[in-house]
């Protein structure tokens, strides 16, 4: 259940950024979450609901950009979508992959007022 | 920042330096004294959620570098034999290498007591409700224990094959341990941990005749997730394979550069 720690870190980042911008309210928060970032979205939802209570994000609308994982095969250079680390290259069947996208886990932007 | 450990934001993490005084890390408070704007503004943040942890991990890494400490993060599910492997290693290599240990558990100093009994410098981190160690906890443990220059530091993470995978502690190597009493499909079920590790130790191989564990299958599964993963088979009970592990360890200990 590391998702709770992740949500707490997001709240910390949001608070710090809102303070810097001298904002009274955070209206919206936009997150980038890759499908292979290690976040289980159900746990994330659960943790979010509990953790934002009484925080700067309690009233904020949340936008999540789910980023599909893509990898390049280091043997044949094919680029393809993956769901798991153990997915083989669909062209040559090798497992030596360079993950290009899907590990993202960041706070992209805030809308404050 | 204490909230990154997942416990109450008050900071429930307790650090016990065995043989020394105990130190509890309290929560921080932040002031908030300024005026606010009223118009809507977009703030481009573009900040990694784990940024703070990663910064502290790099700080730990710099500390290890400066003191020529080899730091290993030991991860596994509970009961796969991390502490037994450590006890055996600390006893067998006593006099050859200088060791220090950081133990991570939710509660108790049981593991640290076992390590302390071997005569090794040890600090116990109790994470409270937390399911993993983070760089911040390790930083505080280091401040108290001050491991010696040129030593090997084992950081035994909380027994959990999921959460510790995301948290860099500043270690040089991540070692994942599984035992033959677990399933040979474990690398596929917990891929993040196997993907982020550099060495996999398969423990309890003395029990192989009694369990349906296919060694070739576990190796193939692990290599599918991480083709670069090294694999060493050991038994801490019979001692089989331990020399391979010790040689691996010694090969990683860097000789201090003479300038």
Coordinates of N, CA, C and O in Angstrom, one line a residue, chain B residues 96-255:
Chain B
X96 N 37.3 -10.4 7.5 CA 37.7 -10.1 6.1 C 37.1 -8.7 5.7 O 37.8 -8.0 5.0
X97 N 35.8 -8.5 6.0 CA 35.2 -7.2 5.6 C 34.6 -6.6 6.9 O 34.2 -7.3 7.8
X98 N 34.5 -5.3 6.8 CA 33.9 -4.5 7.9 C 32.4 -4.3 7.6 O 32.1 -3.9 6.5
X99 N 31.5 -4.7 8.5 CA 30.1 -4.6 8.2 C 29.3 -3.6 9.1 O 29.7 -3.4 10.2
X100 N 28.2 -3.1 8.6 CA 27.2 -2.4 9.4 C 25.9 -2.8 8.8 O 25.7 -3.1 7.6
X101 N 24.8 -2.8 9.6 CA 23.5 -3.2 9.2 C 22.4 -2.2 9.6 O 22.4 -1.8 10.8
X102 N 21.5 -1.9 8.7 CA 20.3 -1.2 9.1 C 19.1 -2.2 8.9 O 19.0 -2.7 7.8
X103 N 18.4 -2.4 9.9 CA 17.2 -3.3 9.9 C 15.9 -2.5 9.7 O 15.7 -1.6 10.5
X104 N 15.1 -2.9 8.8 CA 13.8 -2.3 8.7 C 12.7 -3.3 9.0 O 12.6 -4.3 8.3
X105 N 11.8 -3.0 9.9 CA 10.6 -3.8 10.2 C 9.6 -2.9 10.7 O 9.8 -1.8 11.2
X106 N 8.3 -3.3 10.6 CA 7.2 -2.5 11.2 C 7.4 -2.3 12.7 O 7.2 -1.2 13.2
X107 N 7.7 -3.4 13.4 CA 7.7 -3.4 14.8 C 8.9 -4.3 15.3 O 9.4 -5.1 14.6
X108 N 9.3 -4.1 16.5 CA 10.2 -4.9 17.3 C 11.7 -4.7 16.9 O 12.0 -4.2 15.7
X109 N 12.6 -5.0 17.8 CA 14.0 -4.9 17.4 C 14.6 -6.3 17.4 O 15.8 -6.6 17.5
X110 N 13.7 -7.3 17.1 CA 14.1 -8.7 17.1 C 15.3 -9.0 16.1 O 16.3 -9.6 16.4
X111 N 15.1 -8.5 14.9 CA 16.2 -8.7 13.8 C 17.5 -8.0 14.2 O 18.5 -8.6 14.1
X112 N 17.3 -6.8 14.7 CA 18.5 -6.0 15.1 C 19.2 -6.8 16.3 O 20.5 -6.8 16.3
X113 N 18.5 -7.4 17.2 CA 19.0 -8.1 18.3 C 19.9 -9.3 17.7 O 20.9 -9.6 18.3
X114 N 19.3 -10.0 16.7 CA 20.0 -11.1 16.1 C 21.3 -10.6 15.5 O 22.4 -11.3 15.6
X115 N 21.3 -9.5 14.8 CA 22.5 -9.0 14.2 C 23.5 -8.5 15.3 O 24.7 -8.7 15.2
X116 N 23.0 -7.8 16.3 CA 23.8 -7.3 17.4 C 24.6 -8.4 18.0 O 25.7 -8.3 18.4
X117 N 23.9 -9.6 18.1 CA 24.6 -10.8 18.7 C 25.8 -11.3 18.0 O 26.7 -11.9 18.5
X118 N 25.9 -10.9 16.7 CA 27.1 -11.3 15.9 C 28.2 -10.3 16.1 O 29.3 -10.4 15.5
X119 N 28.0 -9.2 16.9 CA 29.0 -8.2 17.1 C 29.1 -7.2 16.1 O 30.1 -6.4 16.0
X120 N 28.0 -7.1 15.2 CA 28.1 -6.1 14.2 C 27.3 -4.8 14.6 O 26.3 -4.9 15.3
X121 N 27.8 -3.7 14.1 CA 27.1 -2.4 14.3 C 25.7 -2.4 13.6 O 25.6 -2.7 12.5
X122 N 24.6 -2.2 14.4 CA 23.3 -2.3 13.8 C 22.4 -1.2 14.3 O 22.4 -0.8 15.4
X123 N 21.5 -0.8 13.4 CA 20.4 0.2 13.7 C 19.1 -0.4 13.3 O 19.0 -0.9 12.1
X124 N 18.1 -0.3 14.1 CA 16.8 -0.8 13.7 C 15.9 0.4 13.4 O 15.8 1.3 14.2
X125 N 15.3 0.3 12.2 CA 14.2 1.3 11.9 C 12.9 0.6 12.0 O 12.7 -0.4 11.4
X126 N 12.0 1.1 12.8 CA 10.6 0.6 12.9 C 9.7 1.6 12.1 O 9.6 2.8 12.5
X127 N 9.1 1.1 11.1 CA 8.4 2.0 10.2 C 6.9 2.2 10.7 O 6.2 3.0 10.1
X128 N 6.5 1.6 11.8 CA 5.2 1.8 12.3 C 4.2 1.1 11.4 O 4.2 0.0 11.2
X129 N 3.4 2.0 10.7 CA 2.4 1.4 9.8 C 3.0 1.4 8.4 O 2.4 0.9 7.4
X130 N 4.2 1.9 8.2 CA 4.8 1.9 6.9 C 5.2 0.6 6.3 O 5.6 -0.3 7.0
X131 N 5.1 0.4 5.0 CA 5.3 -0.9 4.4 C 6.7 -0.9 3.7 O 7.0 -1.9 3.0
X132 N 7.5 0.1 3.8 CA 8.8 0.1 3.1 C 9.7 1.1 3.8 O 9.3 2.0 4.5
X133 N 11.0 1.0 3.6 CA 12.0 2.0 4.0 C 12.0 3.1 2.9 O 11.8 2.8 1.7
X134 N 12.3 4.3 3.3 CA 12.6 5.3 2.3 C 13.9 6.0 2.6 O 14.6 5.8 3.6
X135 N 14.4 6.8 1.7 CA 15.7 7.4 1.8 C 15.9 8.3 3.0 O 16.9 8.4 3.6
X136 N 14.7 8.9 3.4 CA 14.7 9.8 4.6 C 15.0 9.0 5.8 O 15.8 9.5 6.7
X137 N 14.4 7.9 6.0 CA 14.6 7.0 7.2 C 16.1 6.6 7.2 O 16.7 6.6 8.3
X138 N 16.6 6.2 6.0 CA 18.0 5.7 6.0 C 19.0 6.8 6.3 O 19.9 6.6 7.1
X139 N 18.6 8.0 5.8 CA 19.5 9.2 6.2 C 19.6 9.4 7.7 O 20.7 9.5 8.2
X140 N 18.5 9.3 8.4 CA 18.5 9.5 9.8 C 19.2 8.3 10.5 O 20.0 8.5 11.5
X141 N 19.0 7.1 10.0 CA 19.7 6.0 10.6 C 21.2 6.1 10.4 O 22.0 5.9 11.4
X142 N 21.7 6.6 9.3 CA 23.1 6.8 9.0 C 23.7 7.9 9.9 O 24.8 7.7 10.4
X143 N 22.9 8.9 10.2 CA 23.4 10.0 11.0 C 23.7 9.5 12.4 O 24.7 9.9 13.1
X144 N 22.9 8.5 12.9 CA 23.1 8.0 14.2 C 24.2 6.9 14.2 O 25.0 6.9 15.2
X145 N 24.3 6.1 13.2 CA 25.2 4.9 13.3 C 26.6 5.2 12.8 O 27.5 4.5 13.2
X146 N 26.7 6.1 11.9 CA 28.0 6.5 11.3 C 28.9 5.3 11.0 O 29.9 4.9 11.6
X147 N 28.5 4.5 9.9 CA 29.3 3.4 9.5 C 30.7 3.8 9.1 O 30.9 4.9 8.6
X148 N 31.6 2.9 9.3 CA 33.0 3.2 9.1 C 33.3 3.3 7.6 O 32.6 2.7 6.7
X149 N 34.4 4.0 7.3 CA 34.9 4.0 5.9 C 35.2 2.6 5.4 O 35.6 1.8 6.2
X150 N 35.0 2.4 4.1 CA 35.4 1.1 3.4 C 34.6 -0.1 4.0 O 35.0 -1.2 3.8
X151 N 33.4 0.2 4.6 CA 32.6 -0.9 5.1 C 31.5 -1.4 4.1 O 31.3 -0.7 3.1
X152 N 30.9 -2.5 4.4 CA 29.8 -3.0 3.6 C 28.6 -2.7 4.5 O 28.5 -3.2 5.7
X153 N 27.6 -2.0 4.0 CA 26.4 -1.7 4.7 C 25.2 -2.5 4.1 O 24.9 -2.3 3.0
X154 N 24.6 -3.4 4.9 CA 23.4 -4.1 4.5 C 22.2 -3.3 5.0 O 22.1 -3.0 6.2
X155 N 21.3 -3.0 4.1 CA 20.0 -2.4 4.6 C 18.9 -3.4 4.3 O 18.6 -3.7 3.2
X156 N 18.5 -4.0 5.4 CA 17.4 -5.1 5.3 C 16.1 -4.4 5.3 O 15.6 -3.9 6.3
X157 N 15.5 -4.4 4.1 CA 14.2 -3.7 4.0 C 13.1 -4.4 4.7 O 13.2 -5.5 5.1
X158 N 11.9 -3.8 4.8 CA 10.7 -4.4 5.3 C 10.3 -5.6 4.4 O 10.4 -5.5 3.2
X159 N 10.0 -6.7 5.0 CA 9.6 -7.9 4.2 C 8.4 -7.6 3.4 O 7.2 -7.6 3.9
X160 N 8.6 -7.3 2.1 CA 7.5 -6.9 1.2 C 8.0 -6.8 -0.2 O 9.0 -6.2 -0.5
X161 N 7.4 -7.6 -1.1 CA 8.0 -7.6 -2.5 C 7.4 -6.6 -3.4 O 7.7 -6.5 -4.6
X162 N 6.5 -5.7 -2.9 CA 5.8 -4.7 -3.7 C 6.4 -3.3 -3.5 O 7.1 -2.8 -4.3
X163 N 6.1 -2.8 -2.3 CA 6.3 -1.3 -2.1 C 7.7 -0.9 -2.1 O 8.0 0.2 -2.7
X164 N 8.7 -1.6 -1.5 CA 10.1 -1.1 -1.5 C 10.6 -1.0 -2.9 O 11.6 -0.2 -3.0
X165 N 10.0 -1.5 -3.9 CA 10.6 -1.5 -5.3 C 10.6 0.0 -5.8 O 11.5 0.4 -6.5
X166 N 9.7 0.8 -5.3 CA 9.6 2.2 -5.8 C 10.6 3.2 -5.1 O 10.7 4.3 -5.6
X167 N 11.2 2.8 -4.0 CA 11.9 3.7 -3.2 C 13.4 3.5 -3.2 O 13.9 2.5 -2.6
X168 N 14.1 4.3 -3.9 CA 15.5 4.3 -4.0 C 16.1 4.8 -2.6 O 15.6 5.8 -2.1
X169 N 17.0 4.0 -2.0 CA 17.5 4.4 -0.7 C 18.9 5.0 -0.9 O 19.5 5.5 0.1
X170 N 19.4 5.0 -2.1 CA 20.8 5.4 -2.4 C 21.8 4.3 -2.4 O 23.0 4.4 -2.5
X171 N 21.2 3.0 -2.5 CA 22.1 1.8 -2.4 C 22.9 1.7 -3.7 O 22.5 2.2 -4.8
X172 N 24.0 0.9 -3.6 CA 24.8 0.6 -4.8 C 24.2 -0.6 -5.6 O 24.2 -0.6 -6.8
X173 N 23.6 -1.5 -4.8 CA 23.1 -2.7 -5.4 C 21.8 -3.1 -4.7 O 21.7 -2.9 -3.5
X174 N 20.8 -3.6 -5.5 CA 19.6 -4.1 -4.8 C 19.6 -5.6 -5.0 O 19.7 -6.1 -6.1
X175 N 19.5 -6.3 -3.9 CA 19.5 -7.7 -3.9 C 18.1 -8.3 -3.5 O 17.7 -8.0 -2.4
X176 N 17.5 -9.0 -4.4 CA 16.2 -9.6 -4.1 C 16.4 -11.1 -3.7 O 17.2 -11.8 -4.3
X177 N 15.8 -11.5 -2.6 CA 16.0 -12.9 -2.1 C 14.6 -13.6 -2.2 O 13.6 -13.1 -1.7
X178 N 14.6 -14.8 -2.8 CA 13.4 -15.6 -2.7 C 13.9 -17.0 -2.2 O 15.0 -17.4 -2.3
X179 N 13.0 -17.7 -1.6 CA 13.3 -19.1 -1.1 C 12.5 -20.1 -1.9 O 11.5 -19.8 -2.5
X180 N 13.0 -21.3 -1.9 CA 12.4 -22.4 -2.7 C 11.0 -22.8 -2.2 O 10.3 -23.5 -2.8
X181 N 10.7 -22.3 -1.0 CA 9.4 -22.6 -0.4 C 8.3 -21.7 -1.0 O 7.1 -21.8 -0.8
X182 N 8.8 -20.7 -1.7 CA 7.9 -19.8 -2.4 C 7.6 -20.3 -3.8 O 8.3 -21.3 -4.2
X183 N 6.8 -19.7 -4.6 CA 6.5 -20.2 -6.0 C 7.6 -19.8 -7.0 O 8.2 -18.8 -6.8
X184 N 7.8 -20.7 -8.0 CA 8.8 -20.3 -9.0 C 8.3 -19.3 -10.0 O 9.0 -18.8 -10.9
X185 N 7.0 -18.9 -9.8 CA 6.5 -17.8 -10.7 C 6.6 -16.4 -10.0 O 6.0 -15.5 -10.5
X186 N 7.3 -16.4 -8.8 CA 7.3 -15.1 -8.1 C 7.9 -13.9 -8.9 O 7.4 -12.8 -8.8
X187 N 8.9 -14.1 -9.7 CA 9.4 -13.0 -10.5 C 8.3 -12.4 -11.5 O 8.3 -11.2 -11.8
X188 N 7.4 -13.3 -11.9 CA 6.3 -12.8 -12.8 C 5.2 -12.1 -12.0 O 4.6 -11.2 -12.5
X189 N 5.0 -12.6 -10.8 CA 4.0 -12.0 -9.9 C 4.4 -10.7 -9.3 O 3.5 -9.8 -9.1
X190 N 5.7 -10.5 -9.1 CA 6.2 -9.3 -8.5 C 7.3 -8.7 -9.3 O 8.4 -8.6 -8.9
X191 N 7.0 -8.4 -10.6 CA 8.0 -8.0 -11.6 C 8.8 -6.7 -11.2 O 10.0 -6.6 -11.5
X192 N 8.1 -5.8 -10.6 CA 8.8 -4.5 -10.3 C 10.1 -4.7 -9.5 O 11.1 -4.1 -9.7
X193 N 10.0 -5.6 -8.5 CA 11.1 -5.8 -7.6 C 12.2 -6.5 -8.4 O 13.4 -6.2 -8.2
X194 N 11.9 -7.5 -9.2 CA 12.9 -8.2 -9.9 C 13.5 -7.4 -11.0 O 14.7 -7.5 -11.3
X195 N 12.7 -6.5 -11.5 CA 13.2 -5.6 -12.6 C 14.2 -4.6 -12.0 O 15.2 -4.2 -12.7
X196 N 14.0 -4.2 -10.8 CA 14.9 -3.1 -10.2 C 16.1 -3.7 -9.5 O 16.9 -2.9 -9.0
X197 N 16.2 -5.0 -9.4 CA 17.3 -5.6 -8.6 C 18.4 -5.9 -9.6 O 18.3 -6.1 -10.8
X198 N 19.7 -6.0 -9.0 CA 20.8 -6.4 -9.8 C 21.2 -7.9 -9.5 O 21.8 -8.5 -10.3
X199 N 20.9 -8.4 -8.3 CA 21.2 -9.8 -7.9 C 20.0 -10.4 -7.3 O 19.2 -9.8 -6.5
X200 N 19.8 -11.7 -7.7 CA 18.7 -12.5 -7.1 C 19.3 -13.7 -6.3 O 20.1 -14.4 -6.9
X201 N 19.1 -13.8 -5.0 CA 19.6 -14.9 -4.3 C 18.4 -15.9 -4.1 O 17.3 -15.5 -3.5
X202 N 18.6 -17.1 -4.5 CA 17.6 -18.1 -4.2 C 18.0 -18.9 -3.0 O 19.0 -19.6 -3.1
X203 N 17.3 -18.8 -1.9 CA 17.7 -19.3 -0.6 C 17.0 -20.6 -0.3 O 16.0 -21.0 -1.0
X204 N 17.5 -21.3 0.7 CA 16.9 -22.6 1.2 C 17.0 -23.7 0.2 O 16.0 -24.6 0.1
X205 N 18.0 -23.8 -0.6 CA 18.1 -24.8 -1.7 C 18.2 -26.2 -1.1 O 18.1 -27.2 -1.7
X206 N 18.6 -26.3 0.3 CA 18.6 -27.6 0.9 C 17.2 -28.3 1.0 O 17.1 -29.5 1.2
X207 N 16.2 -27.4 0.8 CA 14.8 -28.0 0.9 C 14.2 -28.4 -0.5 O 13.1 -28.8 -0.6
X208 N 15.1 -28.2 -1.6 CA 14.6 -28.5 -2.9 C 14.0 -29.9 -3.1 O 13.0 -30.1 -3.8
X209 N 14.5 -31.0 -2.4 CA 14.0 -32.3 -2.6 C 12.5 -32.4 -2.1 O 11.8 -33.4 -2.4
X210 N 12.1 -31.5 -1.2 CA 10.8 -31.6 -0.6 C 9.7 -30.7 -1.1 O 8.6 -30.7 -0.7
X211 N 10.1 -29.8 -2.1 CA 9.1 -28.8 -2.6 C 9.0 -28.9 -4.1 O 10.0 -29.1 -4.8
X212 N 7.9 -28.5 -4.6 CA 7.7 -28.5 -6.1 C 8.2 -27.2 -6.7 O 7.5 -26.4 -7.2
X213 N 9.5 -27.0 -6.6 CA 10.1 -25.7 -7.0 C 11.0 -26.0 -8.2 O 12.0 -26.8 -8.0
X214 N 10.8 -25.4 -9.3 CA 11.6 -25.7 -10.5 C 12.6 -24.6 -10.7 O 12.3 -23.4 -11.0
X215 N 13.9 -24.9 -10.4 CA 15.0 -23.9 -10.4 C 15.1 -23.3 -11.8 O 15.3 -22.1 -11.9
X216 N 15.1 -24.1 -12.8 CA 15.2 -23.6 -14.2 C 14.1 -22.6 -14.5 O 14.3 -21.6 -15.2
X217 N 12.9 -22.9 -14.1 CA 11.8 -22.1 -14.3 C 11.9 -20.7 -13.7 O 11.6 -19.7 -14.3
X218 N 12.3 -20.7 -12.4 CA 12.4 -19.5 -11.7 C 13.5 -18.6 -12.4 O 13.3 -17.4 -12.5
X219 N 14.6 -19.2 -12.8 CA 15.6 -18.5 -13.5 C 15.1 -17.9 -14.8 O 15.3 -16.7 -15.1
X220 N 14.4 -18.7 -15.6 CA 13.8 -18.2 -16.9 C 12.8 -17.1 -16.6 O 12.9 -16.1 -17.3
X221 N 12.0 -17.2 -15.6 CA 11.0 -16.2 -15.3 C 11.7 -14.9 -14.9 O 11.3 -13.8 -15.3
X222 N 12.7 -15.0 -14.1 CA 13.5 -13.8 -13.6 C 14.2 -13.1 -14.8 O 14.2 -11.9 -14.9
X223 N 14.7 -13.9 -15.7 CA 15.4 -13.3 -16.8 C 14.5 -12.7 -17.8 O 14.8 -11.8 -18.6
X224 N 13.2 -13.2 -17.8 CA 12.2 -12.6 -18.7 C 11.9 -11.1 -18.2 O 11.8 -10.2 -19.0
X225 N 11.9 -11.0 -16.9 CA 11.6 -9.7 -16.3 C 12.8 -8.8 -16.4 O 12.7 -7.6 -16.6
X226 N 14.0 -9.4 -16.1 CA 15.2 -8.6 -16.1 C 16.4 -9.4 -16.6 O 17.0 -10.2 -15.9
X227 N 16.6 -9.3 -17.9 CA 17.7 -10.1 -18.6 C 19.1 -10.0 -18.0 O 19.9 -10.9 -18.1
X228 N 19.3 -8.8 -17.3 CA 20.6 -8.6 -16.7 C 20.8 -9.1 -15.3 O 21.9 -9.0 -14.7
X229 N 19.7 -9.7 -14.8 CA 19.8 -10.1 -13.3 C 20.7 -11.3 -13.1 O 20.7 -12.3 -13.8
X230 N 21.6 -11.1 -12.1 CA 22.5 -12.3 -11.8 C 21.7 -13.1 -10.7 O 21.0 -12.6 -9.9
X231 N 22.0 -14.4 -10.8 CA 21.3 -15.3 -9.8 C 22.2 -16.2 -9.1 O 23.1 -16.8 -9.8
X232 N 22.1 -16.3 -7.8 CA 23.0 -17.1 -7.0 C 22.1 -18.0 -6.1 O 21.2 -17.5 -5.5
X233 N 22.4 -19.3 -6.1 CA 21.6 -20.3 -5.3 C 22.4 -20.6 -4.0 O 23.5 -20.9 -4.1
X234 N 21.7 -20.5 -2.9 CA 22.4 -20.7 -1.6 C 21.5 -21.5 -0.6 O 20.2 -21.5 -0.8
X235 N 22.1 -22.0 0.4 CA 21.4 -22.5 1.6 C 22.1 -22.0 2.8 O 23.3 -22.3 2.9
X236 N 21.5 -21.3 3.6 CA 22.1 -20.7 4.8 C 22.2 -21.8 5.9 O 23.0 -21.7 6.8
X237 N 21.5 -22.9 5.7 CA 21.5 -24.0 6.6 C 22.7 -24.9 6.3 O 23.5 -25.2 7.2
X238 N 22.8 -25.4 5.1 CA 23.9 -26.3 4.7 C 25.2 -25.6 4.3 O 26.2 -26.2 4.3
X239 N 25.0 -24.3 4.0 CA 26.2 -23.5 3.5 C 26.5 -23.6 2.0 O 27.4 -22.9 1.5
X240 N 25.7 -24.4 1.3 CA 25.9 -24.6 -0.1 C 25.7 -23.3 -0.8 O 24.7 -22.6 -0.6
X241 N 26.6 -23.0 -1.7 CA 26.5 -21.8 -2.6 C 26.9 -20.5 -1.9 O 27.0 -19.5 -2.6
X242 N 27.2 -20.6 -0.6 CA 27.5 -19.3 0.0 C 28.8 -18.7 -0.5 O 29.0 -17.5 -0.5
X243 N 29.8 -19.6 -0.8 CA 31.0 -19.0 -1.3 C 30.9 -18.2 -2.6 O 31.6 -17.2 -2.8
X244 N 29.9 -18.6 -3.4 CA 29.6 -17.8 -4.6 C 29.1 -16.4 -4.2 O 29.5 -15.4 -4.8
X245 N 28.2 -16.4 -3.3 CA 27.7 -15.1 -2.7 C 28.8 -14.3 -2.1 O 28.9 -13.0 -2.3
X246 N 29.7 -14.9 -1.4 CA 30.8 -14.1 -0.7 C 31.7 -13.6 -1.8 O 32.2 -12.4 -1.7
X247 N 32.0 -14.4 -2.8 CA 32.8 -13.9 -3.9 C 32.2 -12.7 -4.6 O 32.9 -11.7 -5.0
X248 N 30.9 -12.8 -4.8 CA 30.2 -11.7 -5.5 C 30.3 -10.4 -4.7 O 30.6 -9.3 -5.2
X249 N 30.1 -10.6 -3.3 CA 30.2 -9.5 -2.4 C 31.6 -8.8 -2.4 O 31.7 -7.6 -2.6
X250 N 32.6 -9.7 -2.4 CA 34.0 -9.2 -2.4 C 34.3 -8.5 -3.7 O 35.1 -7.5 -3.7
X251 N 33.8 -9.0 -4.8 CA 34.1 -8.4 -6.1 C 33.5 -7.0 -6.2 O 33.9 -6.1 -7.0
X252 N 32.4 -6.7 -5.4 CA 31.8 -5.4 -5.4 C 32.4 -4.4 -4.5 O 32.1 -3.2 -4.6
X253 N 33.2 -4.8 -3.6 CA 33.9 -3.9 -2.6 C 35.0 -3.2 -3.4 O 36.0 -3.9 -3.8
X254 N 34.8 -1.9 -3.6 CA 35.8 -1.2 -4.4 C 37.1 -1.0 -3.6 O 37.0 -0.6 -2.4
X255 N 38.2 -1.1 -4.2 CA 39.5 -0.8 -3.5 C 39.6 0.8 -3.5 O 39.3 1.4 -4.5

